[in-house]
Amino acid sequence: MRVLVVEDDRVLGRQLSGSLRDAGYSVDLADNGETGEFLGITETYDAAVLDLGLPKLNGIDVLKRWRSAHCYMPVLILTARGTWSEKVAGFDAGADDYVTKPFHIEEILARIRALIRRAAGHAEAILECGTIELDPRSGKVTLGGTPVTLTSQEYRVLSYMMHHAGNIVSRSELIDHIYAQYDDPDSNTIEVFISRLRRKLGPQQIETLKGQGYRLAENQWQ
């Protein structure tokens, strides 16, 4: 899963980005509103953390431009401003959630998990597909109750597919959602990760639909 952080405080931006990466997300960081607007429109994200007090273009205007450009990723507003009128302005501009500084990183992570989960149509905190369970809170994966050790990229592929269980997920879609802006994936990298996941979870767990992509096996999500 991929998250955009738009925060002009460099220390806080690095802290947020690092914590999100440690939690298993790919992260892009923008330190001003213009760059944040551009990335939100031209790249693909599962969620965004957006400060309101940004240089070059304020957060409310960034959010309005994203929504006008049909960018529908969930957005968590993050700001030092705390008046009710500013909160209302954020929600009216298209925000999905709101946190006022100072905050605990754990709260941001929990809210991001909830936003992504709800956007994908899931109510439960733990994702289940047949005998596979994935807990976004801990980053742990089990198969029939037995822990499965995954690399960070294998985890991101599986997490995205489990959030979208029942859907066909194309190779290009996976690339868009598991790599950050300046990552340079090899041409066959997705096939490699899918192959590794099949070895660890069982070859029957992931279907290949020729010319379309991949899907968790039907008996895993019905």
PDB file of C-alpha atoms in Angstrom:
ATOM      1  CA  MET A   1       0.000   0.000   0.000  1.00  0.00           C
ATOM      2  CA  ARG A   2       1.257   3.482  -0.874  1.00  0.00           C
ATOM      3  CA  VAL A   3       0.873   6.715   1.118  1.00  0.00           C
ATOM      4  CA  LEU A   4       1.616  10.349   0.270  1.00  0.00           C
ATOM      5  CA  VAL A   5       2.785  12.638   3.097  1.00  0.00           C
ATOM      6  CA  VAL A   6       2.594  16.403   2.460  1.00  0.00           C
ATOM      7  CA  GLU A   7       4.320  18.145   5.374  1.00  0.00           C
ATOM      8  CA  ASP A   8       6.672  21.141   5.311  1.00  0.00           C
ATOM      9  CA  ASP A   9       8.268  20.457   8.715  1.00  0.00           C
ATOM     10  CA  ARG A  10      11.252  18.377   7.630  1.00  0.00           C
ATOM     11  CA  VAL A  11      11.753  16.636  10.972  1.00  0.00           C
ATOM     12  CA  LEU A  12       8.081  15.719  11.266  1.00  0.00           C
ATOM     13  CA  GLY A  13       7.918  14.729   7.607  1.00  0.00           C
ATOM     14  CA  ARG A  14      10.844  12.336   7.998  1.00  0.00           C
ATOM     15  CA  GLN A  15       9.377  10.957  11.215  1.00  0.00           C
ATOM     16  CA  LEU A  16       6.002  10.295   9.625  1.00  0.00           C
ATOM     17  CA  SER A  17       7.532   8.790   6.497  1.00  0.00           C
ATOM     18  CA  GLY A  18       9.848   6.549   8.495  1.00  0.00           C
ATOM     19  CA  SER A  19       7.061   5.300  10.746  1.00  0.00           C
ATOM     20  CA  LEU A  20       4.822   4.564   7.765  1.00  0.00           C
ATOM     21  CA  ARG A  21       7.628   2.676   6.014  1.00  0.00           C
ATOM     22  CA  ASP A  22       8.298   0.683   9.179  1.00  0.00           C
ATOM     23  CA  ALA A  23       4.580  -0.195   9.191  1.00  0.00           C
ATOM     24  CA  GLY A  24       4.859  -1.656   5.690  1.00  0.00           C
ATOM     25  CA  TYR A  25       3.826   1.234   3.434  1.00  0.00           C
ATOM     26  CA  SER A  26       5.583   2.734   0.440  1.00  0.00           C
ATOM     27  CA  VAL A  27       5.821   6.468   1.068  1.00  0.00           C
ATOM     28  CA  ASP A  28       6.360   9.622  -0.980  1.00  0.00           C
ATOM     29  CA  LEU A  29       7.085  12.891   0.851  1.00  0.00           C
ATOM     30  CA  ALA A  30       6.355  16.418  -0.396  1.00  0.00           C
ATOM     31  CA  ASP A  31       7.423  19.507   1.575  1.00  0.00           C
ATOM     32  CA  ASN A  32       5.157  22.080  -0.091  1.00  0.00           C
ATOM     33  CA  GLY A  33       1.652  22.349  -1.466  1.00  0.00           C
ATOM     34  CA  GLU A  34       2.559  22.604  -5.141  1.00  0.00           C
ATOM     35  CA  THR A  35       4.586  19.399  -5.091  1.00  0.00           C
ATOM     36  CA  GLY A  36       1.911  17.684  -3.034  1.00  0.00           C
ATOM     37  CA  GLU A  37      -0.788  18.692  -5.505  1.00  0.00           C
ATOM     38  CA  PHE A  38       1.285  17.416  -8.427  1.00  0.00           C
ATOM     39  CA  LEU A  39       2.063  14.062  -6.833  1.00  0.00           C
ATOM     40  CA  GLY A  40      -1.526  13.510  -5.757  1.00  0.00           C
ATOM     41  CA  ILE A  41      -2.757  14.045  -9.294  1.00  0.00           C
ATOM     42  CA  THR A  42      -0.016  12.228 -11.223  1.00  0.00           C
ATOM     43  CA  GLU A  43       0.748   9.283  -8.919  1.00  0.00           C
ATOM     44  CA  THR A  44      -1.405   6.554  -7.364  1.00  0.00           C
ATOM     45  CA  TYR A  45      -1.949   6.425  -3.595  1.00  0.00           C
ATOM     46  CA  ASP A  46      -4.027   4.438  -1.144  1.00  0.00           C
ATOM     47  CA  ALA A  47      -4.105   7.352   1.322  1.00  0.00           C
ATOM     48  CA  ALA A  48      -2.596  10.777   1.965  1.00  0.00           C
ATOM     49  CA  VAL A  49      -1.553  12.691   5.075  1.00  0.00           C
ATOM     50  CA  LEU A  50      -1.924  16.408   4.351  1.00  0.00           C
ATOM     51  CA  ASP A  51      -0.807  19.373   6.464  1.00  0.00           C
ATOM     52  CA  LEU A  52      -2.886  22.536   6.070  1.00  0.00           C
ATOM     53  CA  GLY A  53      -0.205  25.151   6.750  1.00  0.00           C
ATOM     54  CA  LEU A  54       1.935  24.555   3.664  1.00  0.00           C
ATOM     55  CA  PRO A  55       4.153  26.914   1.652  1.00  0.00           C
ATOM     56  CA  LYS A  56       3.340  27.743  -1.994  1.00  0.00           C
ATOM     57  CA  LEU A  57      -0.187  26.310  -1.774  1.00  0.00           C
ATOM     58  CA  ASN A  58      -2.183  25.727   1.402  1.00  0.00           C
ATOM     59  CA  GLY A  59      -3.564  22.324   2.267  1.00  0.00           C
ATOM     60  CA  ILE A  60      -7.224  23.217   1.737  1.00  0.00           C
ATOM     61  CA  ASP A  61      -6.488  24.357  -1.821  1.00  0.00           C
ATOM     62  CA  VAL A  62      -4.400  21.232  -2.449  1.00  0.00           C
ATOM     63  CA  LEU A  63      -7.284  19.066  -1.300  1.00  0.00           C
ATOM     64  CA  LYS A  64      -9.820  20.955  -3.404  1.00  0.00           C
ATOM     65  CA  ARG A  65      -7.634  20.555  -6.484  1.00  0.00           C
ATOM     66  CA  TRP A  66      -7.175  16.845  -5.832  1.00  0.00           C
ATOM     67  CA  ARG A  67     -10.909  16.332  -5.598  1.00  0.00           C
ATOM     68  CA  SER A  68     -11.537  18.476  -8.678  1.00  0.00           C
ATOM     69  CA  ALA A  69      -9.061  16.249 -10.534  1.00  0.00           C
ATOM     70  CA  HIS A  70     -10.990  13.149  -9.359  1.00  0.00           C
ATOM     71  CA  CYS A  71      -8.289  11.983  -6.925  1.00  0.00           C
ATOM     72  CA  TYR A  72     -10.308   9.901  -4.510  1.00  0.00           C
ATOM     73  CA  MET A  73      -7.692   8.510  -2.121  1.00  0.00           C
ATOM     74  CA  PRO A  74      -8.646   8.934   1.554  1.00  0.00           C
ATOM     75  CA  VAL A  75      -7.079  12.062   3.057  1.00  0.00           C
ATOM     76  CA  LEU A  76      -6.108  12.606   6.673  1.00  0.00           C
ATOM     77  CA  ILE A  77      -5.724  16.298   7.505  1.00  0.00           C
ATOM     78  CA  LEU A  78      -2.813  16.990   9.850  1.00  0.00           C
ATOM     79  CA  THR A  79      -2.453  20.502  11.242  1.00  0.00           C
ATOM     80  CA  ALA A  80      -1.619  22.686  14.203  1.00  0.00           C
ATOM     81  CA  ARG A  81      -4.908  24.487  13.703  1.00  0.00           C
ATOM     82  CA  GLY A  82      -7.703  23.199  15.882  1.00  0.00           C
ATOM     83  CA  THR A  83     -10.743  25.454  15.619  1.00  0.00           C
ATOM     84  CA  TRP A  84     -14.041  23.900  14.632  1.00  0.00           C
ATOM     85  CA  SER A  85     -14.340  26.179  11.570  1.00  0.00           C
ATOM     86  CA  GLU A  86     -11.026  24.941  10.160  1.00  0.00           C
ATOM     87  CA  LYS A  87     -12.082  21.345  10.740  1.00  0.00           C
ATOM     88  CA  VAL A  88     -15.348  22.004   8.905  1.00  0.00           C
ATOM     89  CA  ALA A  89     -13.435  23.640   6.034  1.00  0.00           C
ATOM     90  CA  GLY A  90     -11.205  20.573   5.775  1.00  0.00           C
ATOM     91  CA  PHE A  91     -14.116  18.146   5.692  1.00  0.00           C
ATOM     92  CA  ASP A  92     -16.026  20.301   3.213  1.00  0.00           C
ATOM     93  CA  ALA A  93     -12.988  20.345   0.938  1.00  0.00           C
ATOM     94  CA  GLY A  94     -13.008  16.545   0.853  1.00  0.00           C
ATOM     95  CA  ALA A  95     -11.017  15.353   3.875  1.00  0.00           C
ATOM     96  CA  ASP A  96     -11.874  11.982   5.395  1.00  0.00           C
ATOM     97  CA  ASP A  97     -10.317  12.436   8.828  1.00  0.00           C
ATOM     98  CA  TYR A  98      -8.628  15.102  10.935  1.00  0.00           C
ATOM     99  CA  VAL A  99      -5.833  15.109  13.542  1.00  0.00           C
ATOM    100  CA  THR A 100      -4.522  18.160  15.396  1.00  0.00           C
ATOM    101  CA  LYS A 101      -0.873  18.563  16.344  1.00  0.00           C
ATOM    102  CA  PRO A 102       0.682  17.483  18.663  1.00  0.00           C
ATOM    103  CA  PHE A 103      -0.221  13.847  18.144  1.00  0.00           C
ATOM    104  CA  HIS A 104       1.061  10.318  18.725  1.00  0.00           C
ATOM    105  CA  ILE A 105       2.432   8.505  15.670  1.00  0.00           C
ATOM    106  CA  GLU A 106       0.464   5.419  16.708  1.00  0.00           C
ATOM    107  CA  GLU A 107      -2.764   7.390  16.280  1.00  0.00           C
ATOM    108  CA  ILE A 108      -1.789   8.445  12.759  1.00  0.00           C
ATOM    109  CA  LEU A 109      -0.971   4.854  11.828  1.00  0.00           C
ATOM    110  CA  ALA A 110      -4.277   3.616  13.254  1.00  0.00           C
ATOM    111  CA  ARG A 111      -6.247   6.241  11.357  1.00  0.00           C
ATOM    112  CA  ILE A 112      -4.426   5.481   8.099  1.00  0.00           C
ATOM    113  CA  ARG A 113      -5.150   1.760   8.532  1.00  0.00           C
ATOM    114  CA  ALA A 114      -8.820   2.539   9.129  1.00  0.00           C
ATOM    115  CA  LEU A 115      -9.072   4.872   6.125  1.00  0.00           C
ATOM    116  CA  ILE A 116      -7.488   2.343   3.778  1.00  0.00           C
ATOM    117  CA  ARG A 117      -9.567  -0.491   5.204  1.00  0.00           C
ATOM    118  CA  ARG A 118     -12.847   1.398   4.815  1.00  0.00           C
ATOM    119  CA  ALA A 119     -11.957   2.580   1.312  1.00  0.00           C
ATOM    120  CA  ALA A 120     -11.489  -1.072   0.323  1.00  0.00           C
ATOM    121  CA  GLY A 121     -14.793  -2.070   1.926  1.00  0.00           C
ATOM    122  CA  HIS A 122     -13.455  -3.846   5.021  1.00  0.00           C
ATOM    123  CA  ALA A 123     -14.798  -3.371   8.535  1.00  0.00           C
ATOM    124  CA  GLU A 124     -12.579  -5.825  10.403  1.00  0.00           C
ATOM    125  CA  ALA A 125      -9.121  -4.896  11.647  1.00  0.00           C
ATOM    126  CA  ILE A 126      -7.638  -8.249  10.576  1.00  0.00           C
ATOM    127  CA  LEU A 127      -7.930  -9.237   6.914  1.00  0.00           C
ATOM    128  CA  GLU A 128      -8.901 -12.837   6.258  1.00  0.00           C
ATOM    129  CA  CYS A 129      -8.928 -14.749   2.990  1.00  0.00           C
ATOM    130  CA  GLY A 130      -9.578 -18.416   3.610  1.00  0.00           C
ATOM    131  CA  THR A 131      -6.726 -19.716   5.750  1.00  0.00           C
ATOM    132  CA  ILE A 132      -4.622 -16.563   5.243  1.00  0.00           C
ATOM    133  CA  GLU A 133      -4.770 -13.837   7.878  1.00  0.00           C
ATOM    134  CA  LEU A 134      -2.993 -10.477   7.664  1.00  0.00           C
ATOM    135  CA  ASP A 135      -2.916  -8.053  10.581  1.00  0.00           C
ATOM    136  CA  PRO A 136      -2.015  -4.521   9.347  1.00  0.00           C
ATOM    137  CA  ARG A 137      -1.507  -3.422  12.948  1.00  0.00           C
ATOM    138  CA  SER A 138       1.427  -5.764  13.534  1.00  0.00           C
ATOM    139  CA  GLY A 139       2.392  -6.627   9.963  1.00  0.00           C
ATOM    140  CA  LYS A 140       2.026 -10.314  10.791  1.00  0.00           C
ATOM    141  CA  VAL A 141       0.766 -12.921   8.326  1.00  0.00           C
ATOM    142  CA  THR A 142      -0.393 -16.405   9.237  1.00  0.00           C
ATOM    143  CA  LEU A 143      -1.438 -19.414   7.178  1.00  0.00           C
ATOM    144  CA  GLY A 144      -3.771 -21.721   9.034  1.00  0.00           C
ATOM    145  CA  GLY A 145      -2.551 -20.155  12.264  1.00  0.00           C
ATOM    146  CA  THR A 146       1.130 -20.674  11.422  1.00  0.00           C
ATOM    147  CA  PRO A 147       3.251 -17.509  11.097  1.00  0.00           C
ATOM    148  CA  VAL A 148       4.595 -16.773   7.611  1.00  0.00           C
ATOM    149  CA  THR A 149       7.733 -14.672   7.171  1.00  0.00           C
ATOM    150  CA  LEU A 150       7.560 -12.251   4.241  1.00  0.00           C
ATOM    151  CA  THR A 151       9.904  -9.626   2.891  1.00  0.00           C
ATOM    152  CA  SER A 152       8.638  -6.028   2.906  1.00  0.00           C
ATOM    153  CA  GLN A 153       7.740  -6.147  -0.790  1.00  0.00           C
ATOM    154  CA  GLU A 154       6.065  -9.556  -0.538  1.00  0.00           C
ATOM    155  CA  TYR A 155       4.026  -8.184   2.345  1.00  0.00           C
ATOM    156  CA  ARG A 156       2.982  -5.125   0.320  1.00  0.00           C
ATOM    157  CA  VAL A 157       1.859  -7.273  -2.610  1.00  0.00           C
ATOM    158  CA  LEU A 158      -0.144  -9.584  -0.352  1.00  0.00           C
ATOM    159  CA  SER A 159      -1.599  -6.695   1.638  1.00  0.00           C
ATOM    160  CA  TYR A 160      -2.834  -4.956  -1.495  1.00  0.00           C
ATOM    161  CA  MET A 161      -4.345  -8.168  -2.861  1.00  0.00           C
ATOM    162  CA  MET A 162      -6.052  -8.958   0.447  1.00  0.00           C
ATOM    163  CA  HIS A 163      -7.499  -5.464   0.681  1.00  0.00           C
ATOM    164  CA  HIS A 164      -8.920  -6.130  -2.805  1.00  0.00           C
ATOM    165  CA  ALA A 165      -9.811  -9.797  -2.426  1.00  0.00           C
ATOM    166  CA  GLY A 166     -12.157 -10.936  -5.174  1.00  0.00           C
ATOM    167  CA  ASN A 167     -10.802  -8.403  -7.666  1.00  0.00           C
ATOM    168  CA  ILE A 168      -8.379  -9.040 -10.487  1.00  0.00           C
ATOM    169  CA  VAL A 169      -5.266  -7.002  -9.783  1.00  0.00           C
ATOM    170  CA  SER A 170      -3.080  -6.187 -12.778  1.00  0.00           C
ATOM    171  CA  ARG A 171       0.700  -6.139 -12.760  1.00  0.00           C
ATOM    172  CA  SER A 172       0.746  -2.373 -13.416  1.00  0.00           C
ATOM    173  CA  GLU A 173      -1.715  -1.782 -10.569  1.00  0.00           C
ATOM    174  CA  LEU A 174       0.549  -3.636  -8.159  1.00  0.00           C
ATOM    175  CA  ILE A 175       3.553  -1.641  -9.322  1.00  0.00           C
ATOM    176  CA  ASP A 176       1.628   1.617  -8.785  1.00  0.00           C
ATOM    177  CA  HIS A 177       0.657   0.658  -5.252  1.00  0.00           C
ATOM    178  CA  ILE A 178       3.781  -0.987  -3.815  1.00  0.00           C
ATOM    179  CA  TYR A 179       6.549   1.277  -5.123  1.00  0.00           C
ATOM    180  CA  ALA A 180       7.313   4.857  -4.158  1.00  0.00           C
ATOM    181  CA  GLN A 181       7.998   7.565  -6.731  1.00  0.00           C
ATOM    182  CA  TYR A 182      11.746   7.058  -7.109  1.00  0.00           C
ATOM    183  CA  ASP A 183      11.845   3.279  -6.784  1.00  0.00           C
ATOM    184  CA  ASP A 184      13.051   1.484  -9.898  1.00  0.00           C
ATOM    185  CA  PRO A 185      11.350  -1.918 -10.159  1.00  0.00           C
ATOM    186  CA  ASP A 186      12.753  -4.530 -12.498  1.00  0.00           C
ATOM    187  CA  SER A 187      10.565  -5.519 -15.419  1.00  0.00           C
ATOM    188  CA  ASN A 188       9.699  -8.928 -13.926  1.00  0.00           C
ATOM    189  CA  THR A 189       9.645  -7.944 -10.254  1.00  0.00           C
ATOM    190  CA  ILE A 190       5.925  -8.560  -9.686  1.00  0.00           C
ATOM    191  CA  GLU A 191       6.153 -12.040 -11.166  1.00  0.00           C
ATOM    192  CA  VAL A 192       9.029 -12.764  -8.773  1.00  0.00           C
ATOM    193  CA  PHE A 193       7.030 -11.633  -5.728  1.00  0.00           C
ATOM    194  CA  ILE A 194       3.962 -13.616  -6.804  1.00  0.00           C
ATOM    195  CA  SER A 195       6.141 -16.712  -7.263  1.00  0.00           C
ATOM    196  CA  ARG A 196       7.637 -16.274  -3.788  1.00  0.00           C
ATOM    197  CA  LEU A 197       4.205 -15.799  -2.227  1.00  0.00           C
ATOM    198  CA  ARG A 198       2.998 -19.006  -3.863  1.00  0.00           C
ATOM    199  CA  ARG A 199       5.955 -20.897  -2.428  1.00  0.00           C
ATOM    200  CA  LYS A 200       5.245 -19.565   1.058  1.00  0.00           C
ATOM    201  CA  LEU A 201       1.436 -19.680   1.021  1.00  0.00           C
ATOM    202  CA  GLY A 202       0.775 -22.525  -1.400  1.00  0.00           C
ATOM    203  CA  PRO A 203       0.543 -22.494  -5.218  1.00  0.00           C
ATOM    204  CA  GLN A 204      -3.263 -22.658  -5.127  1.00  0.00           C
ATOM    205  CA  GLN A 205      -3.663 -19.431  -3.195  1.00  0.00           C
ATOM    206  CA  ILE A 206      -3.070 -16.971  -6.070  1.00  0.00           C
ATOM    207  CA  GLU A 207      -4.621 -17.352  -9.511  1.00  0.00           C
ATOM    208  CA  THR A 208      -3.119 -15.979 -12.717  1.00  0.00           C
ATOM    209  CA  LEU A 209      -5.650 -14.724 -15.249  1.00  0.00           C
ATOM    210  CA  LYS A 210      -3.866 -14.544 -18.566  1.00  0.00           C
ATOM    211  CA  GLY A 211      -3.637 -11.024 -19.943  1.00  0.00           C
ATOM    212  CA  GLN A 212      -5.403  -9.566 -16.901  1.00  0.00           C
ATOM    213  CA  GLY A 213      -3.423 -10.098 -13.718  1.00  0.00           C
ATOM    214  CA  TYR A 214      -3.721 -11.930 -10.423  1.00  0.00           C
ATOM    215  CA  ARG A 215      -6.446 -12.740  -7.928  1.00  0.00           C
ATOM    216  CA  LEU A 216      -6.585 -14.511  -4.622  1.00  0.00           C
ATOM    217  CA  ALA A 217      -8.093 -17.912  -5.364  1.00  0.00           C
ATOM    218  CA  GLU A 218     -11.893 -17.794  -5.404  1.00  0.00           C
ATOM    219  CA  ASN A 219     -12.279 -20.309  -2.583  1.00  0.00           C
ATOM    220  CA  GLN A 220     -10.191 -17.978  -0.403  1.00  0.00           C
ATOM    221  CA  TRP A 221     -12.559 -15.023  -0.486  1.00  0.00           C
ATOM    222  CA  GLN A 222     -16.050 -16.415  -0.904  1.00  0.00           C
TER     223      GLN A 222
END
